[in-house]
PDB file of N, CA and C in Angstrom:
ATOM      1  N   UNK F1381     238.584  75.003 -82.947  1.00  0.00           N
ATOM      2  CA  UNK F1381     240.040  74.956 -82.933  1.00  0.00           C
ATOM      3  C   UNK F1381     240.563  73.679 -82.280  1.00  0.00           C
ATOM      4  N   UNK F1382     239.687  72.916 -81.589  1.00  0.00           N
ATOM      5  CA  UNK F1382     240.134  71.645 -81.036  1.00  0.00           C
ATOM      6  C   UNK F1382     240.383  70.670 -82.174  1.00  0.00           C
ATOM      7  N   UNK F1383     241.319  69.793 -81.983  1.00  0.00           N
ATOM      8  CA  UNK F1383     241.617  68.736 -82.944  1.00  0.00           C
ATOM      9  C   UNK F1383     243.047  68.868 -83.443  1.00  0.00           C
ATOM     10  N   UNK F1384     243.290  68.250 -84.584  1.00  0.00           N
ATOM     11  CA  UNK F1384     244.620  68.245 -85.169  1.00  0.00           C
ATOM     12  C   UNK F1384     244.789  69.464 -86.072  1.00  0.00           C
ATOM     13  N   UNK F1385     245.887  70.158 -85.898  1.00  0.00           N
ATOM     14  CA  UNK F1385     246.263  71.270 -86.766  1.00  0.00           C
ATOM     15  C   UNK F1385     247.573  70.860 -87.433  1.00  0.00           C
ATOM     16  N   UNK F1386     247.551  70.434 -88.691  1.00  0.00           N
ATOM     17  CA  UNK F1386     248.763  69.932 -89.333  1.00  0.00           C
ATOM     18  C   UNK F1386     249.751  71.015 -89.740  1.00  0.00           C
ATOM     19  N   UNK F1387     249.396  72.276 -89.507  1.00  0.00           N
ATOM     20  CA  UNK F1387     250.317  73.382 -89.766  1.00  0.00           C
ATOM     21  C   UNK F1387     250.325  74.296 -88.541  1.00  0.00           C
ATOM     22  N   UNK F1388     251.277  75.197 -88.487  1.00  0.00           N
ATOM     23  CA  UNK F1388     251.342  76.170 -87.389  1.00  0.00           C
ATOM     24  C   UNK F1388     250.411  77.327 -87.747  1.00  0.00           C
ATOM     25  N   UNK F1389     249.115  77.050 -87.675  1.00  0.00           N
ATOM     26  CA  UNK F1389     248.105  78.002 -88.115  1.00  0.00           C
ATOM     27  C   UNK F1389     247.439  78.775 -86.980  1.00  0.00           C
ATOM     28  N   UNK F1390     247.927  78.614 -85.761  1.00  0.00           N
ATOM     29  CA  UNK F1390     247.338  79.314 -84.619  1.00  0.00           C
ATOM     30  C   UNK F1390     248.284  80.414 -84.139  1.00  0.00           C
ATOM     31  N   UNK F1391     247.773  81.618 -83.930  1.00  0.00           N
ATOM     32  CA  UNK F1391     248.634  82.678 -83.402  1.00  0.00           C
ATOM     33  C   UNK F1391     249.091  82.343 -81.990  1.00  0.00           C
ATOM     34  N   UNK F1392     250.263  82.841 -81.652  1.00  0.00           N
ATOM     35  CA  UNK F1392     250.829  82.527 -80.339  1.00  0.00           C
ATOM     36  C   UNK F1392     249.929  83.011 -79.212  1.00  0.00           C
ATOM     37  N   UNK F1393     249.192  84.100 -79.408  1.00  0.00           N
ATOM     38  CA  UNK F1393     248.303  84.564 -78.335  1.00  0.00           C
ATOM     39  C   UNK F1393     247.162  83.580 -78.100  1.00  0.00           C
ATOM     40  N   UNK F1394     246.737  82.832 -79.117  1.00  0.00           N
ATOM     41  CA  UNK F1394     245.736  81.778 -78.906  1.00  0.00           C
ATOM     42  C   UNK F1394     246.316  80.641 -78.077  1.00  0.00           C
ATOM     43  N   UNK F1395     247.547  80.262 -78.367  1.00  0.00           N
ATOM     44  CA  UNK F1395     248.215  79.190 -77.615  1.00  0.00           C
ATOM     45  C   UNK F1395     248.341  79.598 -76.146  1.00  0.00           C
ATOM     46  N   UNK F1396     248.766  80.821 -75.896  1.00  0.00           N
ATOM     47  CA  UNK F1396     248.903  81.311 -74.524  1.00  0.00           C
ATOM     48  C   UNK F1396     247.539  81.362 -73.840  1.00  0.00           C
ATOM     49  N   UNK F1397     246.501  81.752 -74.572  1.00  0.00           N
ATOM     50  CA  UNK F1397     245.148  81.767 -74.017  1.00  0.00           C
ATOM     51  C   UNK F1397     244.712  80.380 -73.570  1.00  0.00           C
ATOM     52  N   UNK F1398     244.989  79.357 -74.380  1.00  0.00           N
ATOM     53  CA  UNK F1398     244.658  77.984 -73.994  1.00  0.00           C
ATOM     54  C   UNK F1398     245.417  77.571 -72.737  1.00  0.00           C
ATOM     55  N   UNK F1399     246.688  77.925 -72.675  1.00  0.00           N
ATOM     56  CA  UNK F1399     247.489  77.577 -71.493  1.00  0.00           C
ATOM     57  C   UNK F1399     246.935  78.263 -70.245  1.00  0.00           C
ATOM     58  N   UNK F1400     246.533  79.517 -70.371  1.00  0.00           N
ATOM     59  CA  UNK F1400     245.969  80.236 -69.226  1.00  0.00           C
ATOM     60  C   UNK F1400     244.650  79.617 -68.752  1.00  0.00           C
ATOM     61  N   UNK F1401     243.929  78.977 -69.681  1.00  0.00           N
ATOM     62  CA  UNK F1401     242.685  78.298 -69.328  1.00  0.00           C
ATOM     63  C   UNK F1401     242.948  76.925 -68.699  1.00  0.00           C
ATOM     64  N   UNK F1402     244.192  76.503 -68.677  1.00  0.00           N
ATOM     65  CA  UNK F1402     244.530  75.196 -68.128  1.00  0.00           C
ATOM     66  C   UNK F1402     244.354  74.058 -69.111  1.00  0.00           C
ATOM     67  N   UNK F1403     244.238  74.386 -70.383  1.00  0.00           N
ATOM     68  CA  UNK F1403     244.049  73.350 -71.396  1.00  0.00           C
ATOM     69  C   UNK F1403     245.389  72.769 -71.835  1.00  0.00           C
ATOM     70  N   UNK F1404     245.436  71.475 -72.091  1.00  0.00           N
ATOM     71  CA  UNK F1404     246.682  70.890 -72.597  1.00  0.00           C
ATOM     72  C   UNK F1404     246.924  71.319 -74.041  1.00  0.00           C
ATOM     73  N   UNK F1405     248.153  71.700 -74.326  1.00  0.00           N
ATOM     74  CA  UNK F1405     248.548  72.102 -75.671  1.00  0.00           C
ATOM     75  C   UNK F1405     249.749  71.249 -76.068  1.00  0.00           C
ATOM     76  N   UNK F1406     249.612  70.549 -77.172  1.00  0.00           N
ATOM     77  CA  UNK F1406     250.683  69.689 -77.656  1.00  0.00           C
ATOM     78  C   UNK F1406     251.197  70.270 -78.964  1.00  0.00           C
ATOM     79  N   UNK F1407     252.507  70.485 -79.030  1.00  0.00           N
ATOM     80  CA  UNK F1407     253.128  71.028 -80.238  1.00  0.00           C
ATOM     81  C   UNK F1407     253.810  69.911 -81.017  1.00  0.00           C
ATOM     82  N   UNK F1408     253.691  69.978 -82.318  1.00  0.00           N
ATOM     83  CA  UNK F1408     254.383  69.065 -83.213  1.00  0.00           C
ATOM     84  C   UNK F1408     255.660  69.773 -83.660  1.00  0.00           C
ATOM     85  N   UNK F1409     256.803  69.175 -83.349  1.00  0.00           N
ATOM     86  CA  UNK F1409     258.098  69.798 -83.618  1.00  0.00           C
ATOM     87  C   UNK F1409     258.986  68.826 -84.394  1.00  0.00           C
ATOM     88  N   UNK F1410     260.214  69.242 -84.607  1.00  0.00           N
ATOM     89  CA  UNK F1410     261.209  68.434 -85.323  1.00  0.00           C
ATOM     90  C   UNK F1410     260.686  67.990 -86.688  1.00  0.00           C
ATOM     91  N   UNK F1411     260.206  68.983 -87.442  1.00  0.00           N
ATOM     92  CA  UNK F1411     259.698  68.770 -88.798  1.00  0.00           C
ATOM     93  C   UNK F1411     258.578  67.740 -88.852  1.00  0.00           C
ATOM     94  N   UNK F1412     257.788  67.677 -87.770  1.00  0.00           N
ATOM     95  CA  UNK F1412     256.638  66.793 -87.730  1.00  0.00           C
ATOM     96  C   UNK F1412     256.893  65.408 -87.182  1.00  0.00           C
ATOM     97  N   UNK F1413     258.090  65.169 -86.649  1.00  0.00           N
ATOM     98  CA  UNK F1413     258.452  63.831 -86.177  1.00  0.00           C
ATOM     99  C   UNK F1413     258.367  63.652 -84.667  1.00  0.00           C
ATOM    100  N   UNK F1414     257.958  64.693 -83.932  1.00  0.00           N
ATOM    101  CA  UNK F1414     257.996  64.611 -82.476  1.00  0.00           C
ATOM    102  C   UNK F1414     256.910  65.514 -81.895  1.00  0.00           C
ATOM    103  N   UNK F1415     256.356  65.104 -80.762  1.00  0.00           N
ATOM    104  CA  UNK F1415     255.330  65.885 -80.076  1.00  0.00           C
ATOM    105  C   UNK F1415     255.796  66.203 -78.662  1.00  0.00           C
ATOM    106  N   UNK F1416     255.474  67.414 -78.187  1.00  0.00           N
ATOM    107  CA  UNK F1416     255.849  67.842 -76.841  1.00  0.00           C
ATOM    108  C   UNK F1416     254.670  68.549 -76.186  1.00  0.00           C
ATOM    109  N   UNK F1417     254.630  68.491 -74.865  1.00  0.00           N
ATOM    110  CA  UNK F1417     253.617  69.195 -74.093  1.00  0.00           C
ATOM    111  C   UNK F1417     254.107  70.604 -73.814  1.00  0.00           C
ATOM    112  N   UNK F1418     253.347  71.600 -74.242  1.00  0.00           N
ATOM    113  CA  UNK F1418     253.710  72.999 -73.982  1.00  0.00           C
ATOM    114  C   UNK F1418     253.256  73.340 -72.568  1.00  0.00           C
ATOM    115  N   UNK F1419     254.162  73.865 -71.759  1.00  0.00           N
ATOM    116  CA  UNK F1419     253.857  74.163 -70.363  1.00  0.00           C
ATOM    117  C   UNK F1419     253.853  75.657 -70.051  1.00  0.00           C
ATOM    118  N   UNK F1420     254.344  76.488 -70.966  1.00  0.00           N
ATOM    119  CA  UNK F1420     254.381  77.925 -70.704  1.00  0.00           C
ATOM    120  C   UNK F1420     255.086  78.674 -71.814  1.00  0.00           C
ATOM    121  N   UNK F1421     255.384  79.933 -71.556  1.00  0.00           N
ATOM    122  CA  UNK F1421     256.028  80.802 -72.528  1.00  0.00           C
ATOM    123  C   UNK F1421     256.969  81.732 -71.799  1.00  0.00           C
ATOM    124  N   UNK F1422     257.864  82.355 -72.561  1.00  0.00           N
ATOM    125  CA  UNK F1422     258.840  83.269 -71.980  1.00  0.00           C
ATOM    126  C   UNK F1422     258.193  84.641 -71.799  1.00  0.00           C
ATOM    127  N   UNK F1423     257.813  84.952 -70.568  1.00  0.00           N
ATOM    128  CA  UNK F1423     257.168  86.220 -70.271  1.00  0.00           C
ATOM    129  C   UNK F1423     258.045  87.420 -70.546  1.00  0.00           C
ATOM    130  N   UNK F1424     259.368  87.231 -70.560  1.00  0.00           N
ATOM    131  CA  UNK F1424     260.268  88.342 -70.844  1.00  0.00           C
ATOM    132  C   UNK F1424     260.120  88.825 -72.285  1.00  0.00           C
ATOM    133  N   UNK F1425     259.533  88.007 -73.153  1.00  0.00           N
ATOM    134  CA  UNK F1425     259.337  88.390 -74.550  1.00  0.00           C
ATOM    135  C   UNK F1425     258.027  89.144 -74.775  1.00  0.00           C
ATOM    136  N   UNK F1426     257.205  89.243 -73.727  1.00  0.00           N
ATOM    137  CA  UNK F1426     255.948  89.986 -73.858  1.00  0.00           C
ATOM    138  C   UNK F1426     256.257  91.465 -74.055  1.00  0.00           C
ATOM    139  N   UNK F1427     255.417  92.123 -74.824  1.00  0.00           N
ATOM    140  CA  UNK F1427     255.623  93.539 -75.112  1.00  0.00           C
ATOM    141  C   UNK F1427     254.441  94.347 -74.596  1.00  0.00           C
ATOM    142  N   UNK F1428     254.658  95.618 -74.456  1.00  0.00           N
ATOM    143  CA  UNK F1428     253.548  96.504 -74.097  1.00  0.00           C
ATOM    144  C   UNK F1428     252.615  96.593 -75.296  1.00  0.00           C
ATOM    145  N   UNK F1429     251.334  96.386 -75.066  1.00  0.00           N
ATOM    146  CA  UNK F1429     250.358  96.416 -76.165  1.00  0.00           C
ATOM    147  C   UNK F1429     250.167  97.850 -76.638  1.00  0.00           C
ATOM    148  N   UNK F1430     250.432  98.072 -77.889  1.00  0.00           N
ATOM    149  CA  UNK F1430     250.256  99.387 -78.488  1.00  0.00           C
ATOM    150  C   UNK F1430     249.178  99.305 -79.564  1.00  0.00           C
ATOM    151  N   UNK F1431     248.242 100.235 -79.529  1.00  0.00           N
ATOM    152  CA  UNK F1431     247.197 100.344 -80.559  1.00  0.00           C
ATOM    153  C   UNK F1431     246.494  99.017 -80.811  1.00  0.00           C
ATOM    154  N   UNK F1432     246.114  98.339 -79.746  1.00  0.00           N
ATOM    155  CA  UNK F1432     245.331  97.126 -79.881  1.00  0.00           C
ATOM    156  C   UNK F1432     246.120  95.864 -80.177  1.00  0.00           C
ATOM    157  N   UNK F1433     247.431  95.975 -80.257  1.00  0.00           N
ATOM    158  CA  UNK F1433     248.243  94.784 -80.529  1.00  0.00           C
ATOM    159  C   UNK F1433     248.258  93.872 -79.303  1.00  0.00           C
ATOM    160  N   UNK F1434     248.411  92.595 -79.546  1.00  0.00           N
ATOM    161  CA  UNK F1434     248.489  91.632 -78.453  1.00  0.00           C
ATOM    162  C   UNK F1434     249.823  91.787 -77.729  1.00  0.00           C
ATOM    163  N   UNK F1435     249.817  91.753 -76.394  1.00  0.00           N
ATOM    164  CA  UNK F1435     251.091  91.817 -75.669  1.00  0.00           C
ATOM    165  C   UNK F1435     251.935  90.566 -75.896  1.00  0.00           C
ATOM    166  N   UNK F1436     251.331  89.528 -76.469  1.00  0.00           N
ATOM    167  CA  UNK F1436     252.054  88.277 -76.694  1.00  0.00           C
ATOM    168  C   UNK F1436     252.625  88.166 -78.102  1.00  0.00           C
ATOM    169  N   UNK F1437     252.442  89.185 -78.934  1.00  0.00           N
ATOM    170  CA  UNK F1437     252.889  89.095 -80.323  1.00  0.00           C
ATOM    171  C   UNK F1437     254.404  88.906 -80.444  1.00  0.00           C
ATOM    172  N   UNK F1438     255.161  89.317 -79.434  1.00  0.00           N
ATOM    173  CA  UNK F1438     256.611  89.138 -79.479  1.00  0.00           C
ATOM    174  C   UNK F1438     257.097  87.835 -78.880  1.00  0.00           C
ATOM    175  N   UNK F1439     256.193  87.026 -78.350  1.00  0.00           N
ATOM    176  CA  UNK F1439     256.581  85.773 -77.707  1.00  0.00           C
ATOM    177  C   UNK F1439     256.930  84.738 -78.770  1.00  0.00           C
ATOM    178  N   UNK F1440     258.107  84.134 -78.640  1.00  0.00           N
ATOM    179  CA  UNK F1440     258.520  83.076 -79.559  1.00  0.00           C
ATOM    180  C   UNK F1440     258.974  81.818 -78.819  1.00  0.00           C
ATOM    181  N   UNK F1441     259.446  81.963 -77.588  1.00  0.00           N
ATOM    182  CA  UNK F1441     259.967  80.821 -76.837  1.00  0.00           C
ATOM    183  C   UNK F1441     258.861  80.158 -76.039  1.00  0.00           C
ATOM    184  N   UNK F1442     258.622  78.882 -76.317  1.00  0.00           N
ATOM    185  CA  UNK F1442     257.642  78.083 -75.590  1.00  0.00           C
ATOM    186  C   UNK F1442     258.374  77.110 -74.681  1.00  0.00           C
ATOM    187  N   UNK F1443     257.965  77.063 -73.411  1.00  0.00           N
ATOM    188  CA  UNK F1443     258.517  76.087 -72.479  1.00  0.00           C
ATOM    189  C   UNK F1443     257.762  74.780 -72.656  1.00  0.00           C
ATOM    190  N   UNK F1444     258.481  73.666 -72.619  1.00  0.00           N
ATOM    191  CA  UNK F1444     257.877  72.369 -72.916  1.00  0.00           C
ATOM    192  C   UNK F1444     258.345  71.294 -71.948  1.00  0.00           C
ATOM    193  N   UNK F1445     257.585  70.211 -71.940  1.00  0.00           N
ATOM    194  CA  UNK F1445     257.991  68.977 -71.280  1.00  0.00           C
ATOM    195  C   UNK F1445     258.389  68.040 -72.411  1.00  0.00           C
ATOM    196  N   UNK F1446     259.686  67.763 -72.524  1.00  0.00           N
ATOM    197  CA  UNK F1446     260.207  66.914 -73.596  1.00  0.00           C
ATOM    198  C   UNK F1446     261.275  65.978 -73.047  1.00  0.00           C
ATOM    199  N   UNK F1447     260.871  64.956 -72.285  1.00  0.00           N
ATOM    200  CA  UNK F1447     261.866  64.052 -71.714  1.00  0.00           C
ATOM    201  C   UNK F1447     262.588  63.216 -72.767  1.00  0.00           C
ATOM    202  N   UNK F1448     262.007  63.066 -73.943  1.00  0.00           N
ATOM    203  CA  UNK F1448     262.641  62.263 -74.991  1.00  0.00           C
ATOM    204  C   UNK F1448     263.915  62.878 -75.525  1.00  0.00           C
ATOM    205  N   UNK F1449     263.976  64.201 -75.557  1.00  0.00           N
ATOM    206  CA  UNK F1449     265.156  64.881 -76.086  1.00  0.00           C
ATOM    207  C   UNK F1449     265.773  65.831 -75.068  1.00  0.00           C
ATOM    208  N   UNK F1450     265.286  65.793 -73.831  1.00  0.00           N
ATOM    209  CA  UNK F1450     265.854  66.599 -72.749  1.00  0.00           C
ATOM    210  C   UNK F1450     265.972  68.076 -73.140  1.00  0.00           C
ATOM    211  N   UNK F1451     264.905  68.609 -73.727  1.00  0.00           N
ATOM    212  CA  UNK F1451     264.860  70.030 -74.078  1.00  0.00           C
ATOM    213  C   UNK F1451     263.812  70.718 -73.236  1.00  0.00           C
ATOM    214  N   UNK F1452     264.067  71.984 -72.930  1.00  0.00           N
ATOM    215  CA  UNK F1452     263.135  72.785 -72.135  1.00  0.00           C
ATOM    216  C   UNK F1452     262.324  73.763 -72.973  1.00  0.00           C
ATOM    217  N   UNK F1453     262.806  74.107 -74.163  1.00  0.00           N
ATOM    218  CA  UNK F1453     262.144  75.119 -74.981  1.00  0.00           C
ATOM    219  C   UNK F1453     262.157  74.733 -76.461  1.00  0.00           C
ATOM    220  N   UNK F1454     261.186  75.290 -77.169  1.00  0.00           N
ATOM    221  CA  UNK F1454     261.161  75.250 -78.632  1.00  0.00           C
ATOM    222  C   UNK F1454     260.698  76.618 -79.114  1.00  0.00           C
ATOM    223  N   UNK F1455     261.072  76.973 -80.317  1.00  0.00           N
ATOM    224  CA  UNK F1455     260.674  78.238 -80.919  1.00  0.00           C
ATOM    225  C   UNK F1455     259.325  78.084 -81.607  1.00  0.00           C
ATOM    226  N   UNK F1456     258.386  78.966 -81.273  1.00  0.00           N
ATOM    227  CA  UNK F1456     257.072  78.978 -81.917  1.00  0.00           C
ATOM    228  C   UNK F1456     257.228  79.142 -83.432  1.00  0.00           C
ATOM    229  N   UNK F1457     258.088  80.059 -83.859  1.00  0.00           N
ATOM    230  CA  UNK F1457     258.191  80.383 -85.282  1.00  0.00           C
ATOM    231  C   UNK F1457     259.117  79.445 -86.053  1.00  0.00           C
ATOM    232  N   UNK F1458     260.123  78.886 -85.388  1.00  0.00           N
ATOM    233  CA  UNK F1458     261.112  78.074 -86.094  1.00  0.00           C
ATOM    234  C   UNK F1458     260.910  76.569 -85.953  1.00  0.00           C
ATOM    235  N   UNK F1459     260.369  76.123 -84.816  1.00  0.00           N
ATOM    236  CA  UNK F1459     260.304  74.686 -84.528  1.00  0.00           C
ATOM    237  C   UNK F1459     258.917  74.065 -84.656  1.00  0.00           C
ATOM    238  N   UNK F1460     257.867  74.815 -84.335  1.00  0.00           N
ATOM    239  CA  UNK F1460     256.516  74.245 -84.309  1.00  0.00           C
ATOM    240  C   UNK F1460     255.964  74.157 -85.729  1.00  0.00           C
ATOM    241  N   UNK F1461     255.506  72.941 -86.098  1.00  0.00           N
ATOM    242  CA  UNK F1461     254.925  72.741 -87.424  1.00  0.00           C
ATOM    243  C   UNK F1461     253.448  72.354 -87.350  1.00  0.00           C
ATOM    244  N   UNK F1462     252.904  72.195 -86.146  1.00  0.00           N
ATOM    245  CA  UNK F1462     251.502  71.848 -85.993  1.00  0.00           C
ATOM    246  C   UNK F1462     251.126  71.744 -84.530  1.00  0.00           C
ATOM    247  N   UNK F1463     249.840  71.479 -84.281  1.00  0.00           N
ATOM    248  CA  UNK F1463     249.308  71.447 -82.916  1.00  0.00           C
ATOM    249  C   UNK F1463     248.320  70.311 -82.762  1.00  0.00           C
ATOM    250  N   UNK F1464     248.167  69.852 -81.536  1.00  0.00           N
ATOM    251  CA  UNK F1464     247.080  68.952 -81.150  1.00  0.00           C
ATOM    252  C   UNK F1464     246.403  69.609 -79.954  1.00  0.00           C
ATOM    253  N   UNK F1465     245.124  69.901 -80.080  1.00  0.00           N
ATOM    254  CA  UNK F1465     244.380  70.578 -79.024  1.00  0.00           C
ATOM    255  C   UNK F1465     243.210  69.712 -78.593  1.00  0.00           C
ATOM    256  N   UNK F1466     242.953  69.705 -77.311  1.00  0.00           N
ATOM    257  CA  UNK F1466     241.888  68.887 -76.745  1.00  0.00           C
ATOM    258  C   UNK F1466     241.035  69.731 -75.814  1.00  0.00           C
ATOM    259  N   UNK F1467     239.752  69.510 -75.826  1.00  0.00           N
ATOM    260  CA  UNK F1467     238.833  70.255 -74.980  1.00  0.00           C
ATOM    261  C   UNK F1467     238.700  69.531 -73.643  1.00  0.00           C
ATOM    262  N   UNK F1468     239.706  69.709 -72.810  1.00  0.00           N
ATOM    263  CA  UNK F1468     239.697  69.126 -71.464  1.00  0.00           C
ATOM    264  C   UNK F1468     240.640  69.959 -70.609  1.00  0.00           C
ATOM    265  N   UNK F1469     240.416  69.942 -69.328  1.00  0.00           N
ATOM    266  CA  UNK F1469     241.324  70.643 -68.421  1.00  0.00           C
ATOM    267  C   UNK F1469     241.819  69.639 -67.392  1.00  0.00           C
ATOM    268  N   UNK F1470     242.908  69.986 -66.757  1.00  0.00           N
ATOM    269  CA  UNK F1470     243.456  69.118 -65.715  1.00  0.00           C
ATOM    270  C   UNK F1470     243.970  69.910 -64.562  1.00  0.00           C
TER     271      UNK F1470
END
């Protein structure tokens, strides 16, 4: 899963798993014209896991570092069009 993902082909629970591991996650937003560092997710959107469902399946708001456009959040389902993942921690 490391490398370039030119589409939003990763489930949000995978993205959250990478963040919990301390891995950098970069989202491609603005129809593919901009990249942002994902720093977290809206925990208020987490749901109680029922019948094996992921508690993160309801998460859509990603917190980001985006000094270029002074934004704090992007929508996983509406804004993210791809990912850049790297096998490193910081």
